[in-house]
């Protein structure tokens, strides 16, 4: 039921209605007719939206093993601290000297992410993973163009890549060259060698890949692309698997995006909100999107040339000790007594920047949650995230094999996710990966990612994350086992699922092609 259907003419929420206070708006700008809004009481509205929220599958109510999306529990403390009144009330145009605490948090987050990824600089401004990708490829393009190497316009993308990778390359005016994956899940090196050349701008790689395995010849890949004059882009959406273990910077990558909303504690889904911070190696520092946060004396003008560090960057970003009259010198992350030492770095500081990606500086709330989460975990906690994310995935993979499921790469250790192929089940019973996914909803579990990556037939990409208990994982295995038994005993039962949800099975194609979200008064 839509809220419009609860509407009764004249029903109001008196407590919040400003009706009597005529706002100071010129008459010419006031609308003549009432807007077509639902007329309900406050209680009607509360009940309506509470009921709607209860129809949702969410990480707060159910296990949510949606591969490649890292749907893990988000500690309430992160939300609570990000919602402190002074953060919430801060205007994005507030002067730097009234927002030093906020800037200090973002500066520290930049430093933490540099450390975790092994990169030389980080910009927090992209507002989604896909926008981080866009920033990354735009920087790679800007780098080649700045060197007079403008003919490098081809981006190599393995066929296991997330759909956003080739889309990003095209959005940046590049052409995409796809290379295949070998039988064991690693990139086909011969195909890579054949693909690189003077036209190569770079390679976009996800590691661990969307097939759920860690690329074993990452060093060779790095060398082949760099030797050909290309740069390396790391899709860091799967950072949960390697957090605190290995660093993309150490693997020789030039740029990475992180999905802070996946790895660093923001509830996500349904399209937002997100933060796709980008990290870069030295050679891409001048091109980072602005604004960044620098730690330097407050000054309305750019730092004089003499005070600039590596690559023309302010010393605070180049890794050199900034010339500060500040008690923060040498204290690193989390120093106290910041004084007025943080400021926005803009186009004036980075004249070669690819520019701005949003009106202000990204999704502040998501960034603050990430900052709190990172500080709560510390380096040791981050390693434990990767330890348990990987342990849970390998446990689940082994247990599902025991109850008869076929996994895509049984000879490989899983990263933080793995693929089950329902091909054999489909051949034997007609039950598909989609049928399993729908039946799982009846059994109280969110469906895994289905039919992605498309390289594996009847693919279910399962990511348990580190925050689930053994009991939950065992319950999931029991549900998967019972679906398998149902498939052999009564395939029609599974194919008709779900039975317990607010809606039965939807027509995916119709929902995508003929989406109708506008309410029309039937009367
Ligand atoms: C989620 C994801 C992306 C895109 O991130 P968004 O924040 O959804 O734009 C890119 N690559 C991979 C591997 C992902 O899992």
PDB file of N, CA, C and O in Angstrom, residues 3-44:
ATOM      1  N   UNK A   3       1.592   5.373   0.528  1.00  0.00           N
ATOM      2  CA  UNK A   3       1.144   6.328   1.546  1.00  0.00           C
ATOM      3  C   UNK A   3      -0.014   7.182   1.016  1.00  0.00           C
ATOM      4  O   UNK A   3      -0.879   7.617   1.772  1.00  0.00           O
ATOM      5  N   UNK A   4      -0.080   7.366  -0.297  1.00  0.00           N
ATOM      6  CA  UNK A   4      -1.185   8.141  -0.886  1.00  0.00           C
ATOM      7  C   UNK A   4      -2.527   7.467  -0.606  1.00  0.00           C
ATOM      8  O   UNK A   4      -3.551   8.129  -0.512  1.00  0.00           O
ATOM      9  N   UNK A   5      -2.507   6.144  -0.501  1.00  0.00           N
ATOM     10  CA  UNK A   5      -3.750   5.436  -0.280  1.00  0.00           C
ATOM     11  C   UNK A   5      -4.248   5.575   1.160  1.00  0.00           C
ATOM     12  O   UNK A   5      -5.390   5.236   1.462  1.00  0.00           O
ATOM     13  N   UNK A   6      -3.389   6.053   2.059  1.00  0.00           N
ATOM     14  CA  UNK A   6      -3.821   6.352   3.433  1.00  0.00           C
ATOM     15  C   UNK A   6      -4.384   7.770   3.530  1.00  0.00           C
ATOM     16  O   UNK A   6      -4.881   8.179   4.572  1.00  0.00           O
ATOM     17  N   UNK A   7      -4.231   8.537   2.467  1.00  0.00           N
ATOM     18  CA  UNK A   7      -4.523   9.967   2.502  1.00  0.00           C
ATOM     19  C   UNK A   7      -6.018  10.256   2.680  1.00  0.00           C
ATOM     20  O   UNK A   7      -6.855   9.593   2.078  1.00  0.00           O
ATOM     21  N   UNK A   8      -6.341  11.221   3.556  1.00  0.00           N
ATOM     22  CA  UNK A   8      -7.714  11.700   3.728  1.00  0.00           C
ATOM     23  C   UNK A   8      -7.669  13.223   3.673  1.00  0.00           C
ATOM     24  O   UNK A   8      -6.847  13.825   4.375  1.00  0.00           O
ATOM     25  N   UNK A   9      -8.559  13.847   2.879  1.00  0.00           N
ATOM     26  CA  UNK A   9      -8.496  15.314   2.716  1.00  0.00           C
ATOM     27  C   UNK A   9      -8.512  16.023   4.068  1.00  0.00           C
ATOM     28  O   UNK A   9      -9.334  15.698   4.928  1.00  0.00           O
ATOM     29  N   UNK A  10      -7.587  16.928   4.233  1.00  0.00           N
ATOM     30  CA  UNK A  10      -7.577  17.745   5.436  1.00  0.00           C
ATOM     31  C   UNK A  10      -6.873  17.128   6.630  1.00  0.00           C
ATOM     32  O   UNK A  10      -6.674  17.780   7.646  1.00  0.00           O
ATOM     33  N   UNK A  11      -6.503  15.837   6.543  1.00  0.00           N
ATOM     34  CA  UNK A  11      -5.819  15.227   7.698  1.00  0.00           C
ATOM     35  C   UNK A  11      -4.405  15.813   7.789  1.00  0.00           C
ATOM     36  O   UNK A  11      -3.715  15.932   6.794  1.00  0.00           O
ATOM     37  N   UNK A  12      -4.012  16.165   8.986  1.00  0.00           N
ATOM     38  CA  UNK A  12      -2.764  16.909   9.155  1.00  0.00           C
ATOM     39  C   UNK A  12      -1.933  16.356  10.298  1.00  0.00           C
ATOM     40  O   UNK A  12      -2.438  15.676  11.180  1.00  0.00           O
ATOM     41  N   UNK A  13      -0.696  16.752  10.245  1.00  0.00           N
ATOM     42  CA  UNK A  13       0.183  16.492  11.364  1.00  0.00           C
ATOM     43  C   UNK A  13       0.433  17.827  12.023  1.00  0.00           C
ATOM     44  O   UNK A  13       1.367  18.537  11.668  1.00  0.00           O
ATOM     45  N   UNK A  14      -0.421  18.175  12.985  1.00  0.00           N
ATOM     46  CA  UNK A  14      -0.410  19.521  13.542  1.00  0.00           C
ATOM     47  C   UNK A  14       0.923  19.861  14.187  1.00  0.00           C
ATOM     48  O   UNK A  14       1.418  20.973  14.048  1.00  0.00           O
ATOM     49  N   UNK A  15       1.529  18.884  14.856  1.00  0.00           N
ATOM     50  CA  UNK A  15       2.734  19.179  15.625  1.00  0.00           C
ATOM     51  C   UNK A  15       3.858  19.747  14.763  1.00  0.00           C
ATOM     52  O   UNK A  15       4.668  20.535  15.232  1.00  0.00           O
ATOM     53  N   UNK A  16       3.916  19.320  13.510  1.00  0.00           N
ATOM     54  CA  UNK A  16       5.049  19.758  12.688  1.00  0.00           C
ATOM     55  C   UNK A  16       4.648  20.732  11.592  1.00  0.00           C
ATOM     56  O   UNK A  16       5.453  21.070  10.743  1.00  0.00           O
ATOM     57  N   UNK A  17       3.374  21.151  11.579  1.00  0.00           N
ATOM     58  CA  UNK A  17       2.928  22.006  10.480  1.00  0.00           C
ATOM     59  C   UNK A  17       3.266  23.467  10.726  1.00  0.00           C
ATOM     60  O   UNK A  17       2.881  24.031  11.751  1.00  0.00           O
ATOM     61  N   UNK A  18       3.956  24.091   9.821  1.00  0.00           N
ATOM     62  CA  UNK A  18       4.273  25.511   9.990  1.00  0.00           C
ATOM     63  C   UNK A  18       3.167  26.394   9.412  1.00  0.00           C
ATOM     64  O   UNK A  18       3.392  27.554   9.115  1.00  0.00           O
ATOM     65  N   UNK A  19       1.956  25.862   9.260  1.00  0.00           N
ATOM     66  CA  UNK A  19       0.911  26.532   8.492  1.00  0.00           C
ATOM     67  C   UNK A  19       0.668  27.986   8.906  1.00  0.00           C
ATOM     68  O   UNK A  19       0.439  28.839   8.063  1.00  0.00           O
ATOM     69  N   UNK A  20       0.704  28.251  10.225  1.00  0.00           N
ATOM     70  CA  UNK A  20       0.345  29.586  10.673  1.00  0.00           C
ATOM     71  C   UNK A  20       1.447  30.614  10.445  1.00  0.00           C
ATOM     72  O   UNK A  20       1.197  31.803  10.410  1.00  0.00           O
ATOM     73  N   UNK A  21       2.645  30.111  10.319  1.00  0.00           N
ATOM     74  CA  UNK A  21       3.751  31.061  10.150  1.00  0.00           C
ATOM     75  C   UNK A  21       4.016  31.242   8.667  1.00  0.00           C
ATOM     76  O   UNK A  21       4.682  30.421   8.041  1.00  0.00           O
ATOM     77  N   UNK A  22       3.461  32.295   8.083  1.00  0.00           N
ATOM     78  CA  UNK A  22       3.669  32.530   6.667  1.00  0.00           C
ATOM     79  C   UNK A  22       5.136  32.856   6.443  1.00  0.00           C
ATOM     80  O   UNK A  22       5.644  33.832   6.985  1.00  0.00           O
ATOM     81  N   UNK A  23       5.844  32.035   5.700  1.00  0.00           N
ATOM     82  CA  UNK A  23       7.260  32.330   5.496  1.00  0.00           C
ATOM     83  C   UNK A  23       7.441  33.572   4.647  1.00  0.00           C
ATOM     84  O   UNK A  23       6.528  33.961   3.910  1.00  0.00           O
ATOM     85  N   UNK A  24       8.590  34.140   4.771  1.00  0.00           N
ATOM     86  CA  UNK A  24       8.865  35.413   4.112  1.00  0.00           C
ATOM     87  C   UNK A  24       9.256  35.193   2.652  1.00  0.00           C
ATOM     88  O   UNK A  24      10.379  35.463   2.244  1.00  0.00           O
ATOM     89  N   UNK A  25       8.296  34.689   1.856  1.00  0.00           N
ATOM     90  CA  UNK A  25       8.569  34.405   0.443  1.00  0.00           C
ATOM     91  C   UNK A  25       7.717  35.341  -0.404  1.00  0.00           C
ATOM     92  O   UNK A  25       6.516  35.492  -0.142  1.00  0.00           O
ATOM     93  N   UNK A  26       8.302  35.989  -1.409  1.00  0.00           N
ATOM     94  CA  UNK A  26       7.525  36.920  -2.250  1.00  0.00           C
ATOM     95  C   UNK A  26       6.307  36.224  -2.853  1.00  0.00           C
ATOM     96  O   UNK A  26       6.398  35.067  -3.277  1.00  0.00           O
ATOM     97  N   UNK A  27       5.195  36.925  -2.894  1.00  0.00           N
ATOM     98  CA  UNK A  27       3.936  36.337  -3.354  1.00  0.00           C
ATOM     99  C   UNK A  27       4.066  35.719  -4.741  1.00  0.00           C
ATOM    100  O   UNK A  27       3.493  34.663  -5.035  1.00  0.00           O
ATOM    101  N   UNK A  28       4.877  36.361  -5.593  1.00  0.00           N
ATOM    102  CA  UNK A  28       4.998  35.876  -6.968  1.00  0.00           C
ATOM    103  C   UNK A  28       5.617  34.483  -7.028  1.00  0.00           C
ATOM    104  O   UNK A  28       5.436  33.759  -7.996  1.00  0.00           O
ATOM    105  N   UNK A  29       6.356  34.133  -5.969  1.00  0.00           N
ATOM    106  CA  UNK A  29       7.030  32.834  -5.985  1.00  0.00           C
ATOM    107  C   UNK A  29       6.216  31.745  -5.293  1.00  0.00           C
ATOM    108  O   UNK A  29       6.575  30.583  -5.319  1.00  0.00           O
ATOM    109  N   UNK A  30       5.102  32.132  -4.668  1.00  0.00           N
ATOM    110  CA  UNK A  30       4.278  31.127  -3.970  1.00  0.00           C
ATOM    111  C   UNK A  30       3.407  30.388  -4.985  1.00  0.00           C
ATOM    112  O   UNK A  30       2.884  30.981  -5.931  1.00  0.00           O
ATOM    113  N   UNK A  31       3.223  29.069  -4.784  1.00  0.00           N
ATOM    114  CA  UNK A  31       2.381  28.310  -5.701  1.00  0.00           C
ATOM    115  C   UNK A  31       0.907  28.585  -5.417  1.00  0.00           C
ATOM    116  O   UNK A  31       0.512  28.863  -4.281  1.00  0.00           O
ATOM    117  N   UNK A  32       0.098  28.491  -6.472  1.00  0.00           N
ATOM    118  CA  UNK A  32      -1.322  28.802  -6.349  1.00  0.00           C
ATOM    119  C   UNK A  32      -2.097  27.586  -5.842  1.00  0.00           C
ATOM    120  O   UNK A  32      -3.028  27.710  -5.058  1.00  0.00           O
ATOM    121  N   UNK A  33      -1.712  26.395  -6.304  1.00  0.00           N
ATOM    122  CA  UNK A  33      -2.454  25.195  -5.923  1.00  0.00           C
ATOM    123  C   UNK A  33      -1.658  24.394  -4.889  1.00  0.00           C
ATOM    124  O   UNK A  33      -0.432  24.434  -4.872  1.00  0.00           O
ATOM    125  N   UNK A  34      -2.396  23.657  -4.086  1.00  0.00           N
ATOM    126  CA  UNK A  34      -1.718  22.774  -3.143  1.00  0.00           C
ATOM    127  C   UNK A  34      -0.984  21.677  -3.913  1.00  0.00           C
ATOM    128  O   UNK A  34      -1.494  21.173  -4.909  1.00  0.00           O
ATOM    129  N   UNK A  35       0.193  21.289  -3.454  1.00  0.00           N
ATOM    130  CA  UNK A  35       0.861  20.168  -4.115  1.00  0.00           C
ATOM    131  C   UNK A  35       0.101  18.870  -3.847  1.00  0.00           C
ATOM    132  O   UNK A  35      -0.591  18.766  -2.830  1.00  0.00           O
ATOM    133  N   UNK A  36       0.227  17.919  -4.734  1.00  0.00           N
ATOM    134  CA  UNK A  36      -0.465  16.637  -4.573  1.00  0.00           C
ATOM    135  C   UNK A  36       0.337  15.758  -3.620  1.00  0.00           C
ATOM    136  O   UNK A  36       1.090  14.884  -4.033  1.00  0.00           O
ATOM    137  N   UNK A  37       0.195  16.039  -2.348  1.00  0.00           N
ATOM    138  CA  UNK A  37       0.921  15.253  -1.346  1.00  0.00           C
ATOM    139  C   UNK A  37      -0.074  14.451  -0.520  1.00  0.00           C
ATOM    140  O   UNK A  37      -1.235  14.853  -0.383  1.00  0.00           O
ATOM    141  N   UNK A  38       0.374  13.326   0.039  1.00  0.00           N
ATOM    142  CA  UNK A  38      -0.545  12.568   0.877  1.00  0.00           C
ATOM    143  C   UNK A  38      -0.909  13.375   2.124  1.00  0.00           C
ATOM    144  O   UNK A  38      -0.056  14.062   2.688  1.00  0.00           O
ATOM    145  N   UNK A  39      -2.158  13.283   2.542  1.00  0.00           N
ATOM    146  CA  UNK A  39      -2.599  13.996   3.741  1.00  0.00           C
ATOM    147  C   UNK A  39      -2.830  12.955   4.830  1.00  0.00           C
ATOM    148  O   UNK A  39      -3.832  12.245   4.826  1.00  0.00           O
ATOM    149  N   UNK A  40      -1.844  12.843   5.708  1.00  0.00           N
ATOM    150  CA  UNK A  40      -1.894  11.809   6.745  1.00  0.00           C
ATOM    151  C   UNK A  40      -1.467  12.398   8.077  1.00  0.00           C
ATOM    152  O   UNK A  40      -0.836  13.456   8.128  1.00  0.00           O
ATOM    153  N   UNK A  41      -1.799  11.689   9.153  1.00  0.00           N
ATOM    154  CA  UNK A  41      -1.340  12.116  10.474  1.00  0.00           C
ATOM    155  C   UNK A  41       0.093  11.634  10.683  1.00  0.00           C
ATOM    156  O   UNK A  41       0.589  10.777   9.933  1.00  0.00           O
ATOM    157  N   UNK A  42       0.731  12.169  11.713  1.00  0.00           N
ATOM    158  CA  UNK A  42       2.094  11.737  12.025  1.00  0.00           C
ATOM    159  C   UNK A  42       2.123  10.232  12.277  1.00  0.00           C
ATOM    160  O   UNK A  42       3.011   9.517  11.794  1.00  0.00           O
ATOM    161  N   UNK A  43       1.129   9.731  13.016  1.00  0.00           N
ATOM    162  CA  UNK A  43       1.119   8.304  13.329  1.00  0.00           C
ATOM    163  C   UNK A  43       0.936   7.468  12.056  1.00  0.00           C
ATOM    164  O   UNK A  43       1.567   6.428  11.893  1.00  0.00           O
ATOM    165  N   UNK A  44       0.077   7.938  11.149  1.00  0.00           N
ATOM    166  CA  UNK A  44      -0.085   7.231   9.870  1.00  0.00           C
ATOM    167  C   UNK A  44       1.276   7.097   9.180  1.00  0.00           C
ATOM    168  O   UNK A  44       1.629   6.033   8.659  1.00  0.00           O
TER     169      UNK A  44
END
